[in-house]
Amino acid sequence: MRRPTPLNSRPGKNLKMEKNSFVKPRGFLEKLKNIFSSGPAREHIEDVEEALIEADIDLEIISGILEAIKRDKISDYEGVKKLLKDIFSDSLNQPSVAPQALKKVIILCGINGAGKTTTAAKLSGIYAKNGGKVIFAAADTFRAAAIEQLEAWAKASGTRIIKGIDGGDPAAVVFDAVKNAKNGGCDMLIIDTAGRLHTKSNLMLELGKIKKVVLKDYPEDEIDTLLVIDANTGKNAFSQAKEFNESIKLTGVILTKFDSSAKGGSIIRIAHELRLPIKYMTYGEDAGAISVFDPQEFVDKLFD
Amino acid sequence: MFENVSGKLYDVMRKIRGTGVISEKNIDDALKDIRMSLLEADVSYKVVKSFIESVKQRSIGEDVLKSVSPGQQFTKMVQDELASFLGDKNSGLDTGRRPMLYMLIGLQGSGKTTTAAKLANYLIKEKNTPRVMLVGADTYRPAAKQQLEKLAAAVGAEFYTEEHDDPVKIAVNAYKSLETKAIDAVIFDTAGRLHVDAELLEELKKMKAAIPFTEILLVADAMLGQESVNVAKNFNDAVAITGIILTKMDGDARGGAALSMKHTAGVPIKFMGTGEKTDRLEPFYPERIASRILGMGDVVSLVEKVQQSVTAQDAKKAEEKFRKANFNLEDFLEQLRQMRKLGPMEEILKMMPGGAGLSNLNIDEKEMSHIEAIILSMTRRERNHPEIINASRRARIAGGSGVKPERISRLLKQFAQAKKMMKSMGKRRHNIPNFGGDFPGGMGF
């Protein structure tokens, strides 16, 4: 078993891949508990609203929750907790979420600074752990030194990398990588694309082109197209997911920087409305700081 | 439902304005909508609360109800209050003492390295400080130093780093190197770190203790959610930031984080990043962001953009046509071409009042080319009097422009609608006393 060595391990920060391996800096809705120690829920409707808003949960979902509390005359913390757990689990457990199967190709996309390159490295760790042979495609030819960044990770973990030149055509890099992956007996191709704002239509078209290149050699169901979203993002996360989904048809989402005290509540609307599964979450700078996302565990953790 | 908050707000304000009558109930309704709009824009819950409270107080104190045009006055008051929450005026960089020493800090992926290059470019091109040095003190992210080095070369700045993993040492040595170098400004690029990472905040404190920074600037993503308050608070508590740079403002985030962070840290927002290229750094204008956060569109920026790409004469001609609504397809074509000079339609529409509600409107640039081709295939007379276009003319135009005849009917219908809209906009102009003046362009209520 080969584990990628973290490039710059910080003392005391070596998180392992096992579940429950990290603790949120602050309990997600711990606030709620305190609220209810002093009276029935209906009297605290505003406090409940505050706690939910501060978790970046969508306003419409919140208004539904508040109405349910009033309608069902829920009066204690346990009741509210159960209601929230039910609603969140329902949203996150989409029927479209098939059990995780390892796909042959992963395309990572997202806005600038979401954490795509680091996530690429982390994902390669998971697949390498399962004995798979991974190839990276360094398809971010735009940002200065993006290729070097992925290269550094590749070197540390002994992963093969296909790259082009700065400013080159990313689709051409992907074309080479696909050919290499097909011929070189590789089990997994991870494509790191340039960060792009979902509002730039020309860049979204470029992304479509990249997928088309992959589709020439791999059937759709062997490709995971994953959007990388920063847990610190607010309402815009939904807008990102919606636009990327329309452009490139996502198969899931990866939530990054979850070791922040941000609650990441924005994924609830994404899962609920776009029926997209959240596949992984990451929580640190070391190569091992990634977990398969488990909706139940996530929801349980909200109330720890 | 809440995506249309700005639309709803628009309606409420239009009602108030239209009747000229305002009641306490009106104000309460409007405040409710403003509250939702701010929350939807990611302004922190507590900041929204105190903002609404302060508007309420002012509306009572200023006796809005009794004023001559209460609707307008209320609108302006909300705008003003928001702008003042955001900081009264745009305050540039502190450039008092040479060499200037700026440190950039922030979360991972907020855009520090790109911003460092943009700041260097700004200092070199616009501040007459040609000798700028960029210091690569991000020893954590792989290739972060190389990224900065490449960008430094691109903007014509010097670059300094060392090949080891101690960022404090790199920063201090860079500072010491100034004794023997003629440098006007130094920008220290640090590693991204979480605001809850005590160990790494400690590292920033060490740098601050060793170097007399002119400014410590927090680089923050405009898309930040409710966490923005804690981000601003923790970084400020650790090293006392002197300003904020808001990045990725070219996206469609409403940027409520700006309000939260300004309010929390009490420091000005100095710049905003509006693109990936090194010249996309703009001064921060509170009143513009105020209307963006409220979902009212960024009219001032739109006006400026138009002014940059449309000559005064063109504009006057168009305005004339606009008002008289004797607008024909020839003018439409011209407008279309001018609009396209401004940039992608989607971005322009978003700047318009009420444009936030149009975000679902998908404008296809290819579609615009089709429209252009169709109009070009018409005779002059057809362009001036589109009503004469019958089936045979339509077939001819379709042949000439390579589209289906139905597409031409659709365009004519769209044009008729646009003309109607212009008529009503022409009327509305009377309510807007000073387009582009100091009261930001009749914010369109």
XYZ file of C-alpha atoms in Angstrom:
749
model
C 0.000 0.000 0.000
C 1.381 3.316 -1.010
C 0.357 6.478 0.681
C 1.345 9.828 -0.762
C 3.662 11.617 1.583
C 2.398 14.973 2.645
C 4.679 17.577 1.173
C 4.861 19.854 4.126
C 3.498 18.052 7.087
C 2.679 20.362 9.871
C 3.295 18.890 13.278
C 0.198 17.430 14.830
C -1.787 17.791 11.637
C -1.476 14.383 10.113
C -5.080 13.381 9.705
C -5.805 9.867 8.593
C -8.340 8.661 6.072
C -10.504 6.801 8.583
C -13.972 8.045 9.259
C -14.551 10.297 12.239
C -10.976 11.342 11.906
C -11.654 15.008 12.377
C -13.650 17.158 14.680
C -15.441 20.304 13.633
C -14.008 23.306 15.448
C -17.475 24.024 16.702
C -20.589 21.872 16.795
C -22.788 22.681 13.869
C -25.911 23.687 15.668
C -24.747 23.515 19.244
C -26.343 26.872 19.635
C -29.745 25.280 19.357
C -29.191 23.215 22.433
C -28.644 26.281 24.557
C -31.654 27.983 23.077
C -34.039 25.291 24.146
C -32.823 24.993 27.662
C -34.897 28.055 28.377
C -38.364 27.356 27.024
C -40.500 25.939 24.208
C -39.426 26.136 20.567
C -42.172 28.417 19.413
C -40.899 31.143 21.659
C -37.465 30.774 20.166
C -38.341 30.702 16.525
C -36.085 33.645 15.821
C -33.141 31.994 17.517
C -33.671 28.843 15.510
C -33.764 30.952 12.363
C -30.517 32.637 13.359
C -28.727 29.337 13.991
C -29.840 27.966 10.624
C -28.989 31.124 8.696
C -25.553 31.202 10.265
C -25.022 27.674 8.985
C -25.466 28.942 5.386
C -28.608 26.920 4.901
C -30.871 28.123 2.135
C -33.507 30.654 3.217
C -36.369 28.812 1.602
C -35.460 25.566 3.360
C -35.264 27.515 6.610
C -38.672 29.038 6.154
C -40.070 25.534 5.573
C -38.450 24.333 8.786
C -39.796 27.232 10.806
C -43.277 26.647 9.484
C -43.074 22.978 10.388
C -42.024 23.857 13.929
C -45.009 26.148 14.277
C -47.425 23.815 12.544
C -46.460 20.732 14.507
C -46.136 22.734 17.696
C -42.711 21.283 18.340
C -41.644 22.454 21.720
C -38.327 20.958 22.744
C -34.797 20.578 21.504
C -35.134 16.846 20.849
C -38.146 17.521 18.649
C -36.393 20.173 16.615
C -33.304 18.016 16.349
C -35.343 15.139 14.983
C -37.115 17.399 12.500
C -33.851 18.887 11.255
C -32.150 15.506 11.046
C -35.048 14.171 8.991
C -35.095 17.112 6.632
C -31.333 17.192 6.146
C -31.030 13.418 5.705
C -33.836 13.469 3.186
C -32.105 16.201 1.232
C -28.694 14.609 1.311
C -29.842 11.034 0.654
C -30.981 11.512 -2.894
C -32.504 8.454 -4.561
C -30.182 9.170 -7.449
C -27.222 8.565 -5.171
C -26.019 5.140 -6.159
C -23.497 3.401 -3.933
C -19.980 4.622 -4.552
C -18.334 2.804 -7.370
C -14.886 3.657 -8.564
C -15.094 5.342 -11.914
C -12.356 5.304 -14.527
C -12.114 9.039 -15.003
C -12.608 11.953 -12.642
C -12.956 15.469 -14.005
C -12.500 18.044 -11.264
C -13.977 21.451 -11.887
C -14.845 24.488 -9.840
C -14.265 28.166 -9.326
C -10.832 29.612 -8.664
C -9.378 28.693 -5.316
C -11.926 26.020 -4.437
C -9.172 23.462 -3.931
C -9.196 21.377 -7.112
C -5.481 20.619 -7.342
C -5.120 19.609 -3.712
C -8.246 17.483 -4.041
C -6.790 15.781 -7.128
C -3.799 14.777 -5.037
C -5.988 13.542 -2.216
C -8.201 11.502 -4.534
C -5.182 9.848 -6.067
C -4.274 8.760 -2.564
C -7.601 6.988 -2.164
C -7.277 5.131 -5.441
C -3.636 4.284 -4.917
C -4.599 2.869 -1.550
C -6.994 0.560 -3.298
C -4.125 -0.667 -5.400
C -5.038 1.350 -8.459
C -2.689 2.989 -10.907
C -3.452 6.683 -11.314
C -2.598 9.190 -14.021
C -2.983 12.947 -13.558
C -3.908 15.263 -16.400
C -2.656 18.775 -15.635
C -5.340 20.574 -17.607
C -5.017 23.883 -15.795
C -2.780 25.553 -18.317
C -3.945 29.017 -17.349
C -2.936 29.774 -13.773
C 0.754 30.424 -13.321
C 2.529 27.360 -11.880
C -0.656 25.285 -11.629
C 1.121 22.535 -13.563
C 4.077 22.679 -11.187
C 1.726 22.440 -8.229
C 0.170 19.193 -9.455
C 3.587 17.966 -10.519
C 4.871 18.385 -6.978
C 2.047 16.228 -5.670
C 2.632 13.702 -8.442
C 6.277 13.468 -7.535
C 5.549 13.012 -3.855
C 3.154 10.144 -4.505
C 4.901 8.658 -7.518
C 1.928 9.307 -9.779
C 2.277 9.700 -13.528
C 1.359 13.099 -14.879
C 0.488 14.232 -18.388
C 0.995 17.921 -18.926
C 1.125 20.508 -21.631
C 2.645 23.932 -21.716
C 1.576 27.123 -19.949
C -1.240 28.696 -21.879
C -1.694 25.596 -24.031
C -5.005 24.033 -25.019
C -6.345 22.113 -22.024
C -8.401 19.840 -24.279
C -5.183 18.768 -26.002
C -3.652 17.829 -22.651
C -6.742 15.814 -21.828
C -6.594 14.138 -25.235
C -3.011 13.019 -24.540
C -3.896 11.918 -21.043
C -6.865 9.875 -22.258
C -4.709 8.111 -24.849
C -2.074 7.426 -22.219
C -4.619 6.133 -19.764
C -6.164 3.827 -22.370
C -2.858 2.442 -23.552
C -0.935 2.467 -20.313
C -3.208 0.165 -18.356
C -4.099 2.799 -15.844
C -7.094 2.363 -13.559
C -7.913 5.952 -12.913
C -7.431 9.205 -14.747
C -7.809 12.355 -12.661
C -8.211 15.552 -14.652
C -7.404 18.814 -12.858
C -8.983 21.717 -14.725
C -8.390 25.452 -14.377
C -10.526 27.366 -11.913
C -13.296 29.262 -13.657
C -16.183 31.377 -12.503
C -19.477 29.824 -13.521
C -20.552 33.122 -15.016
C -17.926 33.068 -17.769
C -19.679 31.360 -20.618
C -16.587 30.943 -22.788
C -14.751 29.140 -20.009
C -17.745 26.930 -19.367
C -17.724 25.978 -23.039
C -14.077 25.044 -22.708
C -15.040 22.669 -19.929
C -17.643 21.067 -22.167
C -14.959 20.530 -24.753
C -12.773 18.744 -22.224
C -15.587 16.377 -21.369
C -16.254 15.709 -25.029
C -12.651 14.636 -25.483
C -12.992 12.164 -22.616
C -16.301 10.875 -23.964
C -14.583 9.814 -27.169
C -12.798 7.056 -25.275
C -14.872 6.482 -22.161
C -18.617 5.950 -21.842
C -20.494 8.466 -19.737
C -21.005 6.044 -16.848
C -17.287 5.605 -16.370
C -16.743 9.304 -15.806
C -17.204 11.165 -12.557
C -17.602 14.867 -13.133
C -17.173 16.444 -9.733
C -17.598 20.037 -8.654
C -15.235 21.195 -5.929
C -16.876 23.616 -3.498
C -15.274 25.513 -0.631
C -17.178 24.970 2.631
C -16.750 28.659 3.438
C -18.887 29.648 0.439
C -22.307 31.153 1.006
C -25.397 31.198 -1.198
C -23.265 31.366 -4.294
C -22.393 27.693 -3.892
C -25.797 26.785 -5.275
C -25.404 29.104 -8.205
C -22.041 27.478 -8.926
C -23.479 23.974 -8.769
C -26.394 24.910 -10.971
C -24.292 26.512 -13.690
C -21.596 23.854 -13.731
C -24.269 21.173 -13.786
C -25.895 22.771 -16.795
C -22.611 23.095 -18.632
C -20.963 19.808 -17.954
C -23.566 17.612 -16.214
C -22.090 16.925 -12.805
C -22.195 13.545 -11.101
C -21.375 14.888 -7.676
C -19.796 17.444 -5.406
C -16.700 17.547 -3.212
C -16.811 19.810 -0.190
C -13.385 21.219 0.706
C -11.866 23.076 3.658
C -14.357 21.484 5.994
C -11.935 21.934 8.888
C -13.083 25.551 8.871
C -15.672 26.541 11.422
C -17.989 27.234 8.480
C -20.863 24.789 8.565
C -21.128 23.990 4.867
C -24.923 24.152 4.997
C -25.027 25.209 1.369
C -24.645 21.598 0.242
C -28.129 20.810 1.516
C -29.851 22.851 -1.159
C -27.432 21.584 -3.796
C -28.217 17.972 -2.943
C -31.891 18.650 -2.553
C -32.646 20.742 -5.584
C -30.113 19.490 -8.099
C -30.217 15.909 -6.830
C -26.466 15.779 -6.732
C -24.681 13.539 -4.275
C -21.921 14.966 -2.113
C -19.181 12.423 -2.689
C -16.214 13.454 -0.603
C -15.173 16.027 1.896
C -11.690 17.298 2.643
C -10.416 18.930 5.791
C -6.767 19.823 5.816
C -3.659 20.235 3.731
C -2.205 16.768 4.118
C -2.733 14.253 1.351
C -4.754 12.005 3.631
C -7.234 14.640 4.750
C -10.169 13.351 2.709
C -13.198 11.220 3.543
C -15.942 9.593 1.569
C -18.986 11.673 2.385
C -21.553 9.869 4.459
C -24.814 11.817 4.700
C -25.872 10.146 7.924
C -22.556 10.825 9.555
C -22.646 14.423 8.342
C -26.096 14.981 9.773
C -25.189 13.266 13.035
C -22.152 15.462 13.326
C -24.247 18.582 12.981
C -25.699 17.861 16.358
C -22.748 16.365 18.197
C -38.920 32.185 -4.177
C -36.179 34.191 -2.535
C -34.261 34.542 -5.716
C -36.798 37.130 -6.592
C -36.284 39.154 -3.475
C -34.682 41.969 -5.384
C -37.616 41.850 -7.746
C -40.010 42.019 -4.850
C -38.091 44.847 -3.306
C -38.216 46.567 -6.641
C -41.998 46.220 -6.662
C -42.418 47.557 -3.160
C -40.245 50.546 -3.849
C -41.965 51.213 -7.133
C -45.298 51.170 -5.383
C -44.062 53.620 -2.798
C -42.604 55.801 -5.457
C -45.529 55.548 -7.790
C -48.134 56.666 -5.302
C -45.894 59.086 -3.517
C -47.607 57.936 -0.359
C -45.767 56.037 2.268
C -47.108 54.505 5.401
C -45.490 52.792 8.320
C -46.783 49.557 6.867
C -45.004 50.309 3.585
C -41.798 50.835 5.452
C -42.184 47.631 7.422
C -42.870 45.691 4.235
C -39.921 47.241 2.529
C -37.663 46.536 5.483
C -38.763 42.909 5.524
C -37.814 42.568 1.889
C -34.551 44.371 2.409
C -33.773 41.994 5.261
C -34.346 38.939 3.072
C -32.385 40.497 0.275
C -29.419 41.101 2.549
C -29.547 37.593 3.979
C -29.749 36.164 0.481
C -26.658 38.229 -0.326
C -24.792 36.452 2.516
C -24.657 39.412 4.864
C -24.199 38.035 8.360
C -27.352 37.558 10.420
C -26.258 39.919 13.166
C -25.088 42.622 10.794
C -28.426 42.490 8.964
C -30.187 42.917 12.263
C -28.242 45.982 13.214
C -28.544 47.427 9.719
C -32.326 47.096 9.652
C -32.534 48.580 13.120
C -30.470 51.540 12.052
C -32.553 52.183 8.920
C -35.692 52.008 11.000
C -34.331 54.540 13.459
C -33.321 56.872 10.720
C -36.619 56.649 8.895
C -38.340 57.719 12.085
C -35.775 60.355 12.924
C -35.834 61.913 9.483
C -39.571 61.986 9.271
C -39.618 60.246 5.945
C -43.379 59.964 6.141
C -43.902 63.683 5.964
C -41.407 64.519 3.273
C -42.429 65.601 -0.211
C -41.355 62.453 -2.025
C -41.147 59.858 0.719
C -40.548 56.918 -1.597
C -37.483 58.449 -3.115
C -36.234 59.675 0.180
C -36.596 56.255 1.740
C -34.779 54.626 -1.150
C -31.940 57.049 -0.901
C -31.779 56.588 2.828
C -31.426 52.822 2.537
C -28.712 53.306 -0.064
C -26.867 55.840 2.019
C -27.085 53.809 5.161
C -25.752 50.740 3.382
C -22.966 52.717 1.782
C -21.998 54.145 5.137
C -22.011 50.647 6.657
C -19.610 49.753 3.876
C -17.334 52.694 4.570
C -17.845 56.285 3.613
C -15.440 56.615 0.809
C -12.946 54.661 -1.134
C -9.675 54.816 0.739
C -6.649 53.790 -1.247
C -3.451 52.221 -0.036
C -1.390 53.855 2.660
C 1.624 55.013 0.669
C 3.062 57.427 3.188
C 6.414 55.938 3.960
C 9.052 54.364 1.726
C 9.573 51.553 1.349
C 5.953 50.528 1.710
C 5.566 47.089 3.235
C 2.332 45.253 2.551
C 1.455 41.803 3.835
C -1.390 39.806 2.297
C -3.142 37.229 4.455
C -6.268 35.117 4.144
C -7.900 31.713 3.763
C -6.663 29.150 1.261
C -7.866 29.911 -2.244
C -8.991 33.452 -1.487
C -6.662 34.785 -4.170
C -3.634 36.130 -2.291
C -0.979 35.294 -4.854
C -2.965 36.673 -7.776
C -3.809 39.759 -5.736
C -0.134 40.266 -4.846
C 0.650 40.477 -8.554
C -2.293 42.790 -9.172
C -1.190 45.117 -6.384
C 2.343 45.155 -7.768
C 0.969 45.977 -11.198
C -1.158 48.766 -9.715
C 1.775 50.269 -7.839
C 4.011 50.128 -10.889
C 1.511 51.404 -13.453
C -0.624 53.798 -11.479
C 1.208 54.831 -8.358
C 4.524 55.759 -9.867
C 6.412 53.288 -7.714
C 8.294 51.314 -10.338
C 10.485 49.328 -8.009
C 8.247 46.723 -6.423
C 9.383 43.469 -4.871
C 7.176 40.423 -4.364
C 8.136 38.097 -1.546
C 7.119 34.451 -1.773
C 6.539 33.420 1.836
C 4.044 30.624 1.165
C 6.098 27.583 1.993
C 3.139 25.213 2.291
C 1.274 25.088 -0.987
C 3.339 23.272 -3.611
C 4.574 25.614 -6.349
C 3.123 28.711 -4.677
C 6.528 30.401 -4.919
C 6.864 29.519 -8.583
C 3.424 30.955 -9.213
C 4.423 34.251 -7.632
C 7.747 34.251 -9.439
C 6.045 33.869 -12.818
C 3.565 36.601 -11.999
C 6.329 38.911 -10.780
C 8.095 38.537 -14.101
C 4.843 39.236 -15.942
C 4.196 42.526 -14.148
C 7.824 43.639 -14.017
C 8.392 43.281 -10.292
C 11.376 41.837 -8.477
C 10.961 38.512 -6.763
C 12.430 37.266 -3.517
C 12.239 33.913 -1.806
C 14.428 31.289 -0.178
C 14.554 27.545 -0.552
C 13.472 26.408 2.886
C 10.276 25.971 4.843
C 10.418 28.831 7.317
C 8.140 31.617 6.101
C 9.066 33.959 8.941
C 12.723 33.688 8.060
C 12.016 34.362 4.384
C 9.982 37.464 5.216
C 12.544 38.796 7.652
C 15.448 38.219 5.279
C 13.518 39.886 2.476
C 12.990 42.867 4.735
C 16.657 42.948 5.666
C 17.648 42.811 2.026
C 16.082 46.237 1.563
C 19.115 47.792 3.212
C 21.061 47.136 0.068
C 18.295 47.422 -2.499
C 16.498 50.370 -4.019
C 12.882 49.266 -3.617
C 9.748 51.405 -3.245
C 7.276 48.785 -2.170
C 7.349 45.197 -0.960
C 4.396 42.834 -1.060
C 4.621 39.767 1.169
C 2.521 36.836 -0.064
C 1.741 34.424 2.755
C 0.306 30.915 2.817
C -3.447 30.470 2.983
C -4.626 29.490 6.443
C -7.857 28.916 8.247
C -8.950 31.568 10.691
C -9.373 28.833 13.308
C -5.814 27.558 12.966
C -4.152 28.976 16.069
C -0.750 27.627 15.167
C -0.658 29.358 11.810
C -2.106 32.596 13.141
C 0.814 32.572 15.550
C 3.141 32.498 12.545
C 1.532 35.699 11.216
C 2.005 37.339 14.590
C 5.698 36.505 14.449
C 6.001 38.144 11.053
C 4.198 41.198 12.285
C 6.489 41.467 15.305
C 9.575 41.324 13.097
C 8.576 43.644 10.248
C 7.077 47.180 10.473
C 4.316 46.592 7.897
C 2.693 49.647 6.357
C -0.483 47.648 5.867
C -1.723 44.148 6.594
C -4.447 43.351 4.101
C -6.977 40.551 4.413
C -7.708 39.011 1.018
C -11.231 37.602 1.075
C -13.457 35.863 -1.439
C -16.645 37.776 -2.334
C -18.490 34.459 -2.222
C -17.884 33.889 1.482
C -20.964 32.957 3.435
C -21.885 33.596 7.046
C -18.400 32.562 8.124
C -17.032 35.866 6.808
C -17.630 37.464 10.194
C -15.420 34.949 11.962
C -12.797 35.181 9.236
C -12.547 38.947 9.613
C -12.704 38.800 13.382
C -10.053 36.153 13.912
C -7.529 37.572 11.476
C -8.110 41.038 12.859
C -7.724 39.848 16.440
C -4.480 38.099 15.523
C -2.654 40.807 13.607
C -4.895 43.920 13.424
C -5.596 44.124 9.702
C -5.638 47.583 8.088
C -7.847 46.802 5.115
C -9.675 44.201 3.074
C -9.363 43.240 -0.579
C -12.433 41.535 -1.978
C -11.711 39.008 -4.733
C -13.698 37.240 -7.462
C -16.121 40.142 -7.773
C -16.568 39.270 -11.434
C -18.756 36.365 -10.407
C -22.431 36.642 -9.579
C -22.058 36.606 -5.804
C -23.809 39.598 -4.355
C -20.889 40.156 -2.000
C -22.689 40.556 1.299
C -19.517 39.316 2.966
C -18.066 42.769 2.294
C -20.623 44.333 4.574
C -20.141 41.736 7.296
C -16.379 41.977 7.282
C -16.278 45.759 7.168
C -18.702 45.894 10.040
C -16.827 43.292 12.068
C -13.247 44.443 11.606
C -13.997 48.135 11.242
C -11.388 48.523 8.513
C -11.991 49.793 4.978
C -12.403 47.589 1.959
C -9.697 48.909 -0.318
C -9.869 47.058 -3.599
C -11.772 44.418 -5.423
C -10.488 41.833 -7.865
C -12.615 41.576 -10.979
C -10.862 39.105 -13.248
C -7.984 36.709 -13.621
C -5.612 39.063 -15.405
C -3.152 41.162 -13.423
C -4.781 44.464 -14.348
C -8.166 43.481 -12.980
C -7.955 45.296 -9.665
C -10.417 48.091 -9.035
C -10.846 50.589 -6.232
C -13.743 49.759 -3.947
C -16.764 52.031 -4.236
C -19.160 51.541 -1.343
C -22.202 52.940 -3.132
C -21.801 50.531 -6.034
C -21.513 47.515 -3.827
C -24.401 48.766 -1.748
C -26.721 48.529 -4.719
C -25.261 45.189 -5.761
C -25.870 43.735 -2.317
C -29.405 45.030 -2.370
C -29.818 43.452 -5.782
C -30.405 46.779 -7.463
C -27.709 46.430 -10.034
C -24.508 48.295 -10.434
C -25.711 51.213 -12.479
C -22.670 53.363 -11.879
C -20.327 50.736 -13.247
C -22.647 50.170 -16.166
C -22.703 53.844 -17.005
C -18.928 53.979 -16.817
C -18.575 50.951 -19.008
C -20.907 52.464 -21.552
C -19.003 55.715 -21.454
C -15.784 53.900 -22.142
C -17.017 52.142 -25.232
C -19.688 54.392 -26.695
C -18.919 57.850 -27.959
C -20.857 60.743 -26.541
C -22.453 61.390 -29.905
C -23.632 57.827 -30.283
C -25.095 57.954 -26.831
C -26.947 61.179 -27.467
C -28.426 59.867 -30.666
C -29.547 56.698 -28.978
C -31.008 58.576 -26.082
C -33.032 60.744 -28.424
C -34.415 57.701 -30.210
C -35.029 56.058 -26.902
C -37.181 58.846 -25.643
C -39.198 59.265 -28.759
C -39.436 55.512 -29.133
C -39.112 55.821 -32.885
C -36.587 53.114 -32.700
C -36.205 50.903 -35.745
C -34.312 47.749 -36.564
C -31.436 49.776 -37.948
C -30.989 51.380 -34.532
C -31.482 48.017 -32.930
C -28.593 46.650 -34.938
C -26.426 49.561 -33.952
C -27.321 49.140 -30.300
C -26.628 45.472 -30.540
C -23.176 46.150 -31.863
C -22.475 48.731 -29.202
C -23.705 46.395 -26.511
C -21.437 43.663 -27.744
C -18.505 46.025 -27.520
C -19.248 46.287 -23.793
C -18.656 42.614 -23.194
C -20.787 39.540 -22.683
C -24.486 40.412 -22.414
C -25.001 38.378 -19.276
C -22.542 40.498 -17.351
C -24.098 43.705 -18.583
C -27.608 42.667 -17.726
C -26.565 41.799 -14.226
C -25.411 45.343 -13.692
C -28.797 46.727 -14.578
C -31.405 47.549 -11.969
C -33.657 44.556 -11.640
C -31.103 42.674 -13.675
C -30.487 40.326 -10.772
C -33.894 38.867 -11.565
C -32.784 38.276 -15.114
C -30.030 35.935 -14.067
C -31.923 33.019 -15.560
C -32.151 34.775 -18.854
C -29.726 32.914 -20.982
C -28.200 35.109 -23.577
C -26.406 33.222 -26.200
C -23.719 35.133 -28.017
C -24.337 33.000 -31.079
C -27.946 34.072 -30.987
C -26.752 37.655 -31.173
C -24.822 36.851 -34.314
C -27.974 35.356 -35.813
C -29.917 38.492 -35.042
C -27.210 40.556 -36.640
C -27.309 38.377 -39.769
C -31.090 38.620 -40.001
C -31.135 42.392 -39.799
C -28.314 42.643 -42.313
C -30.361 40.579 -44.748
C -33.205 43.095 -44.658
C -33.625 46.018 -46.964
C -33.330 49.485 -45.535
C -37.052 49.938 -45.815
C -37.724 46.726 -43.956
C -35.430 47.819 -41.184
C -37.243 51.117 -40.838
C -40.717 49.668 -41.158
C -40.609 46.085 -39.949
C -44.400 45.904 -40.150
C -44.159 45.507 -43.944
C -42.399 42.181 -43.647
C -44.740 39.560 -45.056
C -44.325 35.871 -45.766
C -42.386 36.271 -48.991
C -40.077 38.911 -47.556
C -39.590 36.676 -44.566
C -38.608 33.750 -46.781
C -36.102 35.932 -48.581
C -34.552 37.217 -45.366
C -34.402 33.668 -44.020
C -32.528 32.577 -47.113
C -30.138 35.474 -46.832
C -29.309 34.983 -43.185
C -29.360 31.205 -43.080
C -32.000 30.836 -40.394
C -35.509 29.397 -40.380
C -38.338 31.842 -41.201
C -39.835 31.288 -37.733
C -36.705 32.766 -36.255
C -37.440 35.993 -38.100
C -40.969 36.161 -36.779
C -39.577 35.638 -33.307
C -37.089 38.442 -33.722
C -39.807 40.812 -34.916
C -41.901 39.940 -31.918
C -38.954 40.448 -29.602
C -38.264 43.751 -31.217
C -41.821 44.908 -30.737
C -41.551 43.985 -27.076
C -38.248 45.781 -26.688
C -39.765 48.853 -28.249
C -42.608 48.757 -25.783
C -40.169 48.439 -22.926
C -38.184 51.381 -24.178
C -41.298 53.474 -24.325
C -41.945 52.806 -20.670
C -38.308 53.386 -19.793
C -38.459 56.652 -21.653
C -41.347 57.648 -19.438
C -39.590 56.524 -16.316
C -36.680 58.768 -17.093
C -38.679 61.709 -15.831
C -38.389 60.297 -12.358
C -34.664 60.099 -12.574
C -33.343 63.564 -12.131
C -29.654 63.059 -12.552
C -28.534 59.973 -14.399
C -24.917 59.318 -13.588
C -24.726 62.193 -11.155
C -23.819 62.004 -7.515
C -26.958 60.150 -6.548
C -26.071 56.940 -8.282
C -28.008 56.996 -11.452
C -31.590 56.780 -10.314
C -31.218 53.392 -8.811
C -34.108 52.362 -10.898
C -36.909 51.912 -8.445
